[in-house]
Amino acid sequence: MKHNWCAWFVLAWAAALPAADVPAYTIQTVAGSSYMGDGGPATAAQIGSIQGVAVDGKGNLYLSDTDNSRVRKVDTAGIITTIAGNGTAGFSGDGGPASGAQLNLPYGLALDAAGNLYIADLGNNRVRRVGPDGVIVTIAGTGVEGYSGDNVQAIGAQLYAPRNVALDAANNLYISEFEGHRVRKVTPAGVISTVAGTGVAGYSGDTGPAILAQLNFPAGLAVDRTGALYIADSGNSRVRKILPGGVICTYLVSTPTAMPVANPIELSTPTGVAVDQSLTLYVSDASGRVYSYTAAGVWAPFAGTGAFGYAGDGGPAASAELMEASHDVAADLTGDVFIADGMRVREVSAATGDIATVAGDGYLHAVGDGTPATSAILHQPSAVEFDTSGNLFIADTGTERVRIVLATGIIQTLAGDGTAGYNGDGMAATAAELWEPTGLAIDPSGNLFVADTYCSLVREISAGVISTFAGTSDPCPDDPQESSAPAQQNPAPVKTFLSAPHGVCTGKDGSVYIVDTDNNRVLVVPPKGVAATYAGNGSQGYAGDGELARFGQLNLPSACALDGAGDMFIADTANHRIREVTAAGVIETVAGTGAAGYSGDGGEATAATLYVPAGVAVDGNGNIFIADTGNHAIRLVTTDGLIHTIAGQGAAGFSGDGGEGLAAFLDSPSGMLLDGAGDLYFADTGNNRVRRLTPATAVVMSGPAPASVPLALVNAASQSQGAVAPGEIVTIYGAGIGPASAVTGSFDASGLLGNLLAGAEVSFDGVPAPLFYAQASQINAQVPYTIAGESATQVVVSYQGAPVGTLSLPVVAAAPALFAGALNQDGSLNSSSAPAARGTVVTFFGTGEGLTNGANIAGQAAAAPYPIPTLPVTLTVAGIAAQLLYAGEAPNFAGLLQVDAVIPGGFVPSGPVPVQLAVGVAVSPPITVWLQ
């Protein structure tokens, strides 16, 4: 006899309040650090994309850790240190220690006999030198991109994307200007001149003066012992050679297909060149190989098979896999060759031809799992998500993992083994391969969805097991380790063609929304349904405002977020806009003009300029938070439509932890989300961190709240203070803890109750509690089940984003209590005028029963099959045990225990009698029921 009885508590959602004040936010790192392995073995260190390598006469290896704005050294003992760059992209430090200076995309490296290190500081359009004393100076380039200054001092000349550098025996420095299509020379006296290229991309001039020849994106440089200069003419897929007299020729090019040779050369965008003492040339290219070419004209595959991967250490280099051989190569005095292979340096022994890793772990092992998250290593994180237990999930894109920060602050790997690829469906997620995981979203059942971008899939993680949720049946066609039967697991994936999806979000009904980036659309997959277009018609552009979203145009969208009303917000990245799709399916622009820029603070958001926004979030009051990625800022659109910057200085950098967000520096912020307390978490991608913005005051103000108020927490049924149980419905009393007018919550379409109600919030050990009711002096909430097993819990009550009071309470397995009032068998309310007859069924309602055999999700309305408490339930009427027909969760409600009991006969008296509920060994206070 299960009653759908909740007339005692009418639930409705609070309306959004108007915005009035924008708070100051404080910023803090919650995951990630600057530790990269310095001072330890180079093979255990983490390194970003390595674009340059060089070796000195003593055998010390130097590498440009380009992604991390550093130059690092591996000594002959194999220990790695940073010798230039503080890890923050920028320009500073000339005249001081190189380790404290800022670099910006350091690329090629070269060393002279005196121990000076030359760095092509590409992003700063400079070449800089680090002396043996560790002091850094600029020796070429003004920092302004361009071409000027031939035959003057190089420090006063303009450079155009200096990419690589090389030195000859006379200490002349050669610089390849990648986007200037020239090679420049700086003499020991500091005078600069052009030695090759006209500045116009093309191919011409062989057998004539090099300064009249055309180059096409020149990259790697090398000088041999005769003084000849070799150029990786990448755009022409050739290696050019300039003889000491200044004449240029093509030295190496793909063998014509008509030429019948056993091993034809197939150069593809060569970018690295090196030459050893025997005049053998080594060339790296986009094919995943390094070639060797002797002075006698004999060439051979030297390293790599053309299959992209990381394998082969300890064996012949020609049989090994290389991950990214298209960067740089260097040769030492013994003839050993060093290859910048993505995030590692590999060495090929001249004596054996075998290959080995000498620097870089590739983020496979030493990433800090099992340690506090703030000391761990992240690499280019791109998205964040929370579950109902307060665990923080991170799409750690550069390590090919999804990480989890537990409520204890310890970080672990949830999915991905650190190897880029696709396999593992039906297995533990930690054993699977991912390839550039980006977006994350959790559905109401706790399933985690991951945008597996490179493989154009969405993967699903449920109970620790991974499967393919959506995508084609043949992902990652160039993955050598691809599963032999991809995407054929149970449950079968949604068959739809995706192209580089970057974002996912979930609806309250369990629908999964996929931001299908390269297809310029957002798809929706209803529970157990098929994919359908939700926004964007698949064509790249900007159109459709005021019309149905599925017929409009998007331009490389990258993220989505849903509000409580079902409206979706899309980061329309290449349109430099945030778009909103209403629940009715109509699309509108809510921020951005479409022009890339940084303007508009304090004015209408639709008149402001954004720059490639890649993250969006929305709070319960309708405030929109934007990761303005290209502007390195976080911006807020309040409900009055005005836009404000709340963090970031508009330039890339890292600083500010513990201070105000507006004074901090960010680097390419992206995915973001809000927790139940109003804190904003975001991936500070370029800084390899996840950071949190905490409002010092409310985003939405409707009157001041006390800084700290006395609180009392009681069982909502008995109104008794004491220990709390998991799932218990409680009432909190205080002053100024909620809105002036009473507001009630409601269950959404998926049966979930919200945890933010008209600015009122309650958390237990940081986990937000679902709220039934809120007003200035009272909040009714359900205790999260996550406190189970704890001895005590810390309760924090917040209003309008600011904490107003705290409590520390003991935790018990059960704290049963019955609500006053019971229902007779005919559905009437039991009372002195409507007593129950003996032998009839009376329905009682209570709370505090503790854990159930269900999912134990706080705020989840009970649905069939209805959960029952794990502890035994008994009920006595006038001290006599009643027969229980049902004792379980009340249908369509959360935390409410329903007990259907047969009133005993015999010695039970008529009139008012006491009734008590026992759950396990805990007994409730008595209530009264009237009997005939």
Tab-separated table of N, CA and C in Angstrom, residues 340-463:
chain	number	residue	atom	x	y	z
A	340	ALA	N	64.754	14.686	-31.356
A	340	ALA	CA	63.660	15.265	-30.569
A	340	ALA	C	62.382	14.544	-30.979
A	341	ASP	N	61.984	13.578	-30.148
A	341	ASP	CA	60.860	12.709	-30.486
A	341	ASP	C	59.667	13.062	-29.604
A	342	GLY	N	59.008	14.158	-29.953
A	342	GLY	CA	57.838	14.571	-29.191
A	342	GLY	C	58.210	15.051	-27.810
A	343	MET	N	57.857	14.266	-26.786
A	343	MET	CA	58.142	14.633	-25.403
A	343	MET	C	59.351	13.883	-24.858
A	344	ARG	N	60.145	13.288	-25.754
A	344	ARG	CA	61.346	12.555	-25.371
A	344	ARG	C	62.501	12.917	-26.301
A	345	VAL	N	63.692	12.652	-25.813
A	345	VAL	CA	64.862	12.667	-26.693
A	345	VAL	C	65.358	11.236	-26.780
A	346	ARG	N	65.518	10.757	-27.998
A	346	ARG	CA	66.039	9.401	-28.249
A	346	ARG	C	67.452	9.523	-28.806
A	347	GLU	N	68.316	8.630	-28.421
A	347	GLU	CA	69.705	8.633	-28.886
A	347	GLU	C	69.985	7.357	-29.674
A	348	VAL	N	70.614	7.531	-30.836
A	348	VAL	CA	71.017	6.394	-31.657
A	348	VAL	C	72.530	6.267	-31.574
A	349	SER	N	72.980	5.121	-31.102
A	349	SER	CA	74.408	4.892	-30.918
A	349	SER	C	75.093	4.676	-32.257
A	350	ALA	N	76.199	5.401	-32.480
A	350	ALA	CA	76.976	5.206	-33.709
A	350	ALA	C	77.619	3.837	-33.730
A	351	ALA	N	77.920	3.303	-32.547
A	351	ALA	CA	78.617	2.022	-32.473
A	351	ALA	C	77.718	0.846	-32.789
A	352	THR	N	76.449	0.901	-32.339
A	352	THR	CA	75.570	-0.264	-32.477
A	352	THR	C	74.365	-0.028	-33.380
A	353	GLY	N	74.008	1.226	-33.595
A	353	GLY	CA	72.787	1.523	-34.344
A	353	GLY	C	71.523	1.354	-33.533
A	354	ASP	N	71.673	1.063	-32.236
A	354	ASP	CA	70.505	0.878	-31.385
A	354	ASP	C	70.014	2.224	-30.855
A	355	ILE	N	68.737	2.257	-30.512
A	355	ILE	CA	68.104	3.485	-30.035
A	355	ILE	C	67.734	3.346	-28.569
A	356	ALA	N	67.803	4.458	-27.840
A	356	ALA	CA	67.417	4.469	-26.431
A	356	ALA	C	66.866	5.840	-26.082
A	357	THR	N	66.007	5.883	-25.078
A	357	THR	CA	65.493	7.162	-24.570
A	357	THR	C	66.490	7.707	-23.556
A	358	VAL	N	66.867	8.980	-23.718
A	358	VAL	CA	67.809	9.591	-22.785
A	358	VAL	C	67.178	10.748	-22.014
A	359	ALA	N	65.996	11.178	-22.400
A	359	ALA	CA	65.311	12.235	-21.658
A	359	ALA	C	63.816	12.164	-21.928
A	360	GLY	N	63.032	12.309	-20.857
A	360	GLY	CA	61.583	12.373	-20.996
A	360	GLY	C	60.899	11.062	-20.681
A	361	ASP	N	59.926	11.153	-19.790
A	361	ASP	CA	59.111	9.990	-19.452
A	361	ASP	C	57.878	9.904	-20.330
A	362	GLY	N	57.564	11.003	-21.045
A	362	GLY	CA	56.381	11.012	-21.894
A	362	GLY	C	55.085	10.964	-21.111
A	363	TYR	N	55.130	11.396	-19.848
A	363	TYR	CA	53.943	11.402	-18.991
A	363	TYR	C	53.345	10.005	-18.829
A	364	LEU	N	54.205	8.991	-18.894
A	364	LEU	CA	53.722	7.620	-18.749
A	364	LEU	C	53.668	7.179	-17.298
A	365	HIS	N	54.640	7.597	-16.509
A	365	HIS	CA	54.745	7.035	-15.169
A	365	HIS	C	54.734	8.098	-14.075
A	366	ALA	N	55.703	8.971	-14.106
A	366	ALA	CA	55.923	9.887	-12.981
A	366	ALA	C	55.060	11.135	-13.103
A	367	VAL	N	53.756	10.988	-12.836
A	367	VAL	CA	52.849	12.137	-12.931
A	367	VAL	C	52.243	12.516	-11.590
A	368	GLY	N	52.653	11.828	-10.533
A	368	GLY	CA	52.252	12.236	-9.192
A	368	GLY	C	51.037	11.550	-8.627
A	369	ASP	N	50.566	10.470	-9.243
A	369	ASP	CA	49.406	9.772	-8.682
A	369	ASP	C	49.709	9.308	-7.254
A	370	GLY	N	48.689	9.429	-6.404
A	370	GLY	CA	48.838	9.028	-5.018
A	370	GLY	C	49.394	10.114	-4.118
A	371	THR	N	49.612	11.304	-4.682
A	371	THR	CA	50.136	12.422	-3.908
A	371	THR	C	49.095	13.537	-3.866
A	372	PRO	N	49.289	14.558	-3.027
A	372	PRO	CA	48.373	15.710	-3.075
A	372	PRO	C	48.337	16.309	-4.475
A	373	ALA	N	47.140	16.681	-4.911
A	373	ALA	CA	46.947	17.142	-6.290
A	373	ALA	C	47.790	18.360	-6.611
A	374	THR	N	48.061	19.193	-5.612
A	374	THR	CA	48.825	20.409	-5.874
A	374	THR	C	50.314	20.161	-6.033
A	375	SER	N	50.773	18.936	-5.835
A	375	SER	CA	52.172	18.608	-6.111
A	375	SER	C	52.309	17.685	-7.312
A	376	ALA	N	51.176	17.323	-7.919
A	376	ALA	CA	51.189	16.402	-9.055
A	376	ALA	C	51.483	17.138	-10.352
A	377	ILE	N	51.703	16.372	-11.399
A	377	ILE	CA	51.998	16.910	-12.718
A	377	ILE	C	50.783	16.743	-13.620
A	378	LEU	N	50.295	17.836	-14.164
A	378	LEU	CA	49.299	17.830	-15.223
A	378	LEU	C	49.958	18.351	-16.491
A	379	HIS	N	49.379	18.012	-17.636
A	379	HIS	CA	49.911	18.522	-18.901
A	379	HIS	C	48.750	18.896	-19.807
A	380	GLN	N	48.575	20.190	-19.991
A	380	GLN	CA	47.532	20.737	-20.856
A	380	GLN	C	46.136	20.216	-20.490
A	381	PRO	N	45.739	20.335	-19.226
A	381	PRO	CA	44.364	19.944	-18.865
A	381	PRO	C	43.372	20.831	-19.605
A	382	SER	N	42.218	20.266	-19.933
A	382	SER	CA	41.285	21.015	-20.779
A	382	SER	C	39.863	21.067	-20.258
A	383	ALA	N	39.493	20.253	-19.270
A	383	ALA	CA	38.116	20.260	-18.781
A	383	ALA	C	38.082	19.720	-17.367
A	384	VAL	N	37.024	20.088	-16.634
A	384	VAL	CA	36.854	19.634	-15.258
A	384	VAL	C	35.389	19.268	-15.039
A	385	GLU	N	35.151	18.403	-14.052
A	385	GLU	CA	33.794	17.977	-13.713
A	385	GLU	C	33.786	17.476	-12.280
A	386	PHE	N	32.655	17.566	-11.614
A	386	PHE	CA	32.469	17.052	-10.260
A	386	PHE	C	31.432	15.943	-10.263
A	387	ASP	N	31.558	15.006	-9.299
A	387	ASP	CA	30.464	14.077	-9.060
A	387	ASP	C	29.777	14.452	-7.747
A	388	THR	N	28.751	13.711	-7.403
A	388	THR	CA	27.962	14.060	-6.222
A	388	THR	C	28.718	13.821	-4.928
A	389	SER	N	29.843	13.102	-4.981
A	389	SER	CA	30.642	12.863	-3.787
A	389	SER	C	31.731	13.902	-3.586
A	390	GLY	N	31.791	14.884	-4.487
A	390	GLY	CA	32.802	15.919	-4.356
A	390	GLY	C	34.125	15.587	-4.984
A	391	ASN	N	34.196	14.494	-5.747
A	391	ASN	CA	35.425	14.175	-6.473
A	391	ASN	C	35.534	15.057	-7.712
A	392	LEU	N	36.734	15.574	-7.949
A	392	LEU	CA	36.992	16.445	-9.091
A	392	LEU	C	37.660	15.635	-10.194
A	393	PHE	N	37.067	15.660	-11.392
A	393	PHE	CA	37.618	14.958	-12.545
A	393	PHE	C	38.290	15.965	-13.481
A	394	ILE	N	39.412	15.564	-14.058
A	394	ILE	CA	40.195	16.449	-14.929
A	394	ILE	C	40.498	15.718	-16.227
A	395	ALA	N	40.148	16.352	-17.352
A	395	ALA	CA	40.596	15.842	-18.651
A	395	ALA	C	42.028	16.325	-18.827
A	396	ASP	N	42.972	15.466	-18.530
A	396	ASP	CA	44.399	15.818	-18.571
A	396	ASP	C	44.922	15.462	-19.960
A	397	THR	N	44.621	16.327	-20.896
A	397	THR	CA	44.763	16.028	-22.318
A	397	THR	C	46.172	15.587	-22.681
A	398	GLY	N	47.177	16.317	-22.215
A	398	GLY	CA	48.550	16.036	-22.622
A	398	GLY	C	49.128	14.753	-22.078
A	399	THR	N	48.545	14.225	-20.996
A	399	THR	CA	49.014	12.941	-20.477
A	399	THR	C	48.155	11.782	-20.963
A	400	GLU	N	47.162	12.077	-21.803
A	400	GLU	CA	46.249	11.059	-22.354
A	400	GLU	C	45.504	10.325	-21.229
A	401	ARG	N	45.050	11.090	-20.249
A	401	ARG	CA	44.380	10.495	-19.099
A	401	ARG	C	43.185	11.333	-18.673
A	402	VAL	N	42.317	10.698	-17.882
A	402	VAL	CA	41.369	11.414	-17.046
A	402	VAL	C	41.833	11.191	-15.619
A	403	ARG	N	42.040	12.292	-14.889
A	403	ARG	CA	42.516	12.199	-13.515
A	403	ARG	C	41.354	12.489	-12.562
A	404	ILE	N	41.467	12.029	-11.346
A	404	ILE	CA	40.450	12.280	-10.334
A	404	ILE	C	41.138	12.780	-9.073
A	405	VAL	N	40.653	13.906	-8.559
A	405	VAL	CA	41.107	14.421	-7.274
A	405	VAL	C	40.039	14.068	-6.253
A	406	LEU	N	40.388	13.200	-5.328
A	406	LEU	CA	39.431	12.760	-4.327
A	406	LEU	C	39.138	13.895	-3.345
A	407	ALA	N	38.075	13.735	-2.600
A	407	ALA	CA	37.718	14.760	-1.619
A	407	ALA	C	38.828	14.953	-0.595
A	408	THR	N	39.718	13.967	-0.452
A	408	THR	CA	40.863	14.073	0.458
A	408	THR	C	41.991	14.925	-0.118
A	409	GLY	N	41.887	15.298	-1.406
A	409	GLY	CA	42.933	16.079	-2.041
A	409	GLY	C	43.977	15.249	-2.756
A	410	ILE	N	43.853	13.945	-2.696
A	410	ILE	CA	44.807	13.047	-3.367
A	410	ILE	C	44.373	12.832	-4.809
A	411	ILE	N	45.344	12.837	-5.723
A	411	ILE	CA	45.044	12.667	-7.144
A	411	ILE	C	45.363	11.245	-7.585
A	412	GLN	N	44.555	10.725	-8.490
A	412	GLN	CA	44.752	9.406	-9.070
A	412	GLN	C	44.387	9.465	-10.546
A	413	THR	N	44.725	8.414	-11.268
A	413	THR	CA	44.269	8.271	-12.652
A	413	THR	C	42.986	7.457	-12.668
A	414	LEU	N	41.976	7.999	-13.331
A	414	LEU	CA	40.705	7.295	-13.464
A	414	LEU	C	40.634	6.521	-14.767
A	415	ALA	N	41.207	7.092	-15.850
A	415	ALA	CA	41.131	6.438	-17.159
A	415	ALA	C	42.361	6.815	-17.967
A	416	GLY	N	42.804	5.860	-18.783
A	416	GLY	CA	43.955	6.083	-19.641
A	416	GLY	C	45.233	5.575	-19.004
A	417	ASP	N	46.060	4.921	-19.821
A	417	ASP	CA	47.332	4.415	-19.299
A	417	ASP	C	48.513	5.303	-19.682
A	418	GLY	N	48.223	6.481	-20.262
A	418	GLY	CA	49.283	7.400	-20.645
A	418	GLY	C	49.749	7.248	-22.069
A	419	THR	N	49.245	6.239	-22.769
A	419	THR	CA	49.618	6.001	-24.159
A	419	THR	C	48.508	6.501	-25.069
A	420	ALA	N	48.874	7.293	-26.053
A	420	ALA	CA	47.886	7.786	-27.004
A	420	ALA	C	47.426	6.645	-27.907
A	421	GLY	N	46.124	6.429	-27.977
A	421	GLY	CA	45.619	5.367	-28.840
A	421	GLY	C	44.167	5.077	-28.533
A	422	TYR	N	43.688	3.944	-29.033
A	422	TYR	CA	42.303	3.542	-28.810
A	422	TYR	C	42.252	2.051	-28.563
A	423	ASN	N	41.928	1.673	-27.344
A	423	ASN	CA	41.589	0.291	-27.028
A	423	ASN	C	40.978	0.269	-25.638
A	424	GLY	N	40.652	-0.889	-25.171
A	424	GLY	CA	40.246	-1.049	-23.798
A	424	GLY	C	38.768	-1.165	-23.530
A	425	ASP	N	37.900	-1.066	-24.565
A	425	ASP	CA	36.470	-1.164	-24.298
A	425	ASP	C	36.146	-2.463	-23.570
A	426	GLY	N	35.325	-2.335	-22.531
A	426	GLY	CA	34.947	-3.490	-21.737
A	426	GLY	C	35.950	-3.823	-20.648
A	427	MET	N	37.020	-3.015	-20.549
A	427	MET	CA	38.055	-3.262	-19.556
A	427	MET	C	38.046	-2.153	-18.509
A	428	ALA	N	38.881	-2.314	-17.493
A	428	ALA	CA	39.069	-1.243	-16.518
A	428	ALA	C	39.570	-0.007	-17.236
A	429	ALA	N	38.975	1.141	-16.921
A	429	ALA	CA	39.315	2.378	-17.632
A	429	ALA	C	40.780	2.736	-17.485
A	430	THR	N	41.403	2.356	-16.370
A	430	THR	CA	42.812	2.689	-16.163
A	430	THR	C	43.732	1.930	-17.112
A	431	ALA	N	43.241	0.855	-17.715
A	431	ALA	CA	44.059	0.080	-18.647
A	431	ALA	C	43.817	0.465	-20.095
A	432	ALA	N	42.891	1.367	-20.334
A	432	ALA	CA	42.525	1.744	-21.698
A	432	ALA	C	43.453	2.824	-22.234
A	433	GLU	N	43.419	3.013	-23.534
A	433	GLU	CA	44.121	4.106	-24.182
A	433	GLU	C	43.127	5.189	-24.587
A	434	LEU	N	43.509	6.417	-24.389
A	434	LEU	CA	42.767	7.577	-24.863
A	434	LEU	C	43.699	8.378	-25.755
A	435	TRP	N	43.105	9.262	-26.572
A	435	TRP	CA	43.931	10.080	-27.456
A	435	TRP	C	43.338	11.502	-27.455
A	436	GLU	N	43.979	12.342	-26.681
A	436	GLU	CA	43.550	13.728	-26.501
A	436	GLU	C	42.149	13.825	-25.892
A	437	PRO	N	41.963	13.291	-24.683
A	437	PRO	CA	40.671	13.485	-24.007
A	437	PRO	C	40.483	14.953	-23.661
A	438	THR	N	39.302	15.484	-23.933
A	438	THR	CA	39.044	16.906	-23.664
A	438	THR	C	37.814	17.057	-22.786
A	439	GLY	N	36.602	17.157	-23.369
A	439	GLY	CA	35.415	17.435	-22.575
A	439	GLY	C	35.049	16.307	-21.638
A	440	LEU	N	34.392	16.677	-20.512
A	440	LEU	CA	33.914	15.726	-19.519
A	440	LEU	C	32.493	16.096	-19.094
A	441	ALA	N	31.690	15.095	-18.792
A	441	ALA	CA	30.366	15.344	-18.233
A	441	ALA	C	29.904	14.099	-17.500
A	442	ILE	N	29.146	14.296	-16.418
A	442	ILE	CA	28.589	13.198	-15.636
A	442	ILE	C	27.072	13.263	-15.728
A	443	ASP	N	26.445	12.110	-15.961
A	443	ASP	CA	24.982	12.092	-16.036
A	443	ASP	C	24.394	11.837	-14.646
A	444	PRO	N	23.076	11.925	-14.513
A	444	PRO	CA	22.469	11.767	-13.187
A	444	PRO	C	22.736	10.420	-12.533
A	445	SER	N	23.122	9.424	-13.323
A	445	SER	CA	23.420	8.102	-12.758
A	445	SER	C	24.875	7.944	-12.373
A	446	GLY	N	25.677	8.981	-12.596
A	446	GLY	CA	27.079	8.922	-12.226
A	446	GLY	C	28.000	8.398	-13.297
A	447	ASN	N	27.506	8.196	-14.511
A	447	ASN	CA	28.360	7.765	-15.610
A	447	ASN	C	29.132	8.965	-16.146
A	448	LEU	N	30.413	8.777	-16.412
A	448	LEU	CA	31.276	9.850	-16.899
A	448	LEU	C	31.477	9.698	-18.400
A	449	PHE	N	31.282	10.788	-19.139
A	449	PHE	CA	31.455	10.799	-20.588
A	449	PHE	C	32.682	11.648	-20.925
A	450	VAL	N	33.490	11.123	-21.846
A	450	VAL	CA	34.762	11.749	-22.197
A	450	VAL	C	34.807	11.967	-23.699
A	451	ALA	N	35.059	13.206	-24.104
A	451	ALA	CA	35.282	13.483	-25.523
A	451	ALA	C	36.699	13.056	-25.862
A	452	ASP	N	36.827	11.935	-26.582
A	452	ASP	CA	38.128	11.386	-26.981
A	452	ASP	C	38.446	11.989	-28.350
A	453	THR	N	39.044	13.180	-28.333
A	453	THR	CA	39.013	14.075	-29.482
A	453	THR	C	39.703	13.520	-30.716
A	454	TYR	N	40.945	13.081	-30.575
A	454	TYR	CA	41.685	12.669	-31.760
A	454	TYR	C	41.022	11.477	-32.439
A	455	CYS	N	40.423	10.613	-31.647
A	455	CYS	CA	39.769	9.431	-32.205
A	455	CYS	C	38.327	9.693	-32.617
A	456	SER	N	37.861	10.939	-32.428
A	456	SER	CA	36.502	11.318	-32.833
A	456	SER	C	35.453	10.393	-32.226
A	457	LEU	N	35.583	10.209	-30.917
A	457	LEU	CA	34.670	9.344	-30.172
A	457	LEU	C	34.216	10.047	-28.914
A	458	VAL	N	33.153	9.540	-28.315
A	458	VAL	CA	32.827	9.824	-26.935
A	458	VAL	C	32.874	8.500	-26.196
A	459	ARG	N	33.688	8.453	-25.146
A	459	ARG	CA	33.810	7.231	-24.348
A	459	ARG	C	32.988	7.389	-23.070
A	460	GLU	N	32.542	6.298	-22.515
A	460	GLU	CA	31.749	6.298	-21.291
A	460	GLU	C	32.446	5.444	-20.243
A	461	ILE	N	32.508	5.966	-19.011
A	461	ILE	CA	33.096	5.224	-17.906
A	461	ILE	C	32.001	5.012	-16.872
A	462	SER	N	31.721	3.756	-16.597
A	462	SER	CA	30.674	3.398	-15.640
A	462	SER	C	31.224	2.326	-14.717
A	463	ALA	N	31.189	2.603	-13.419
A	463	ALA	CA	31.694	1.674	-12.413
A	463	ALA	C	33.121	1.246	-12.726
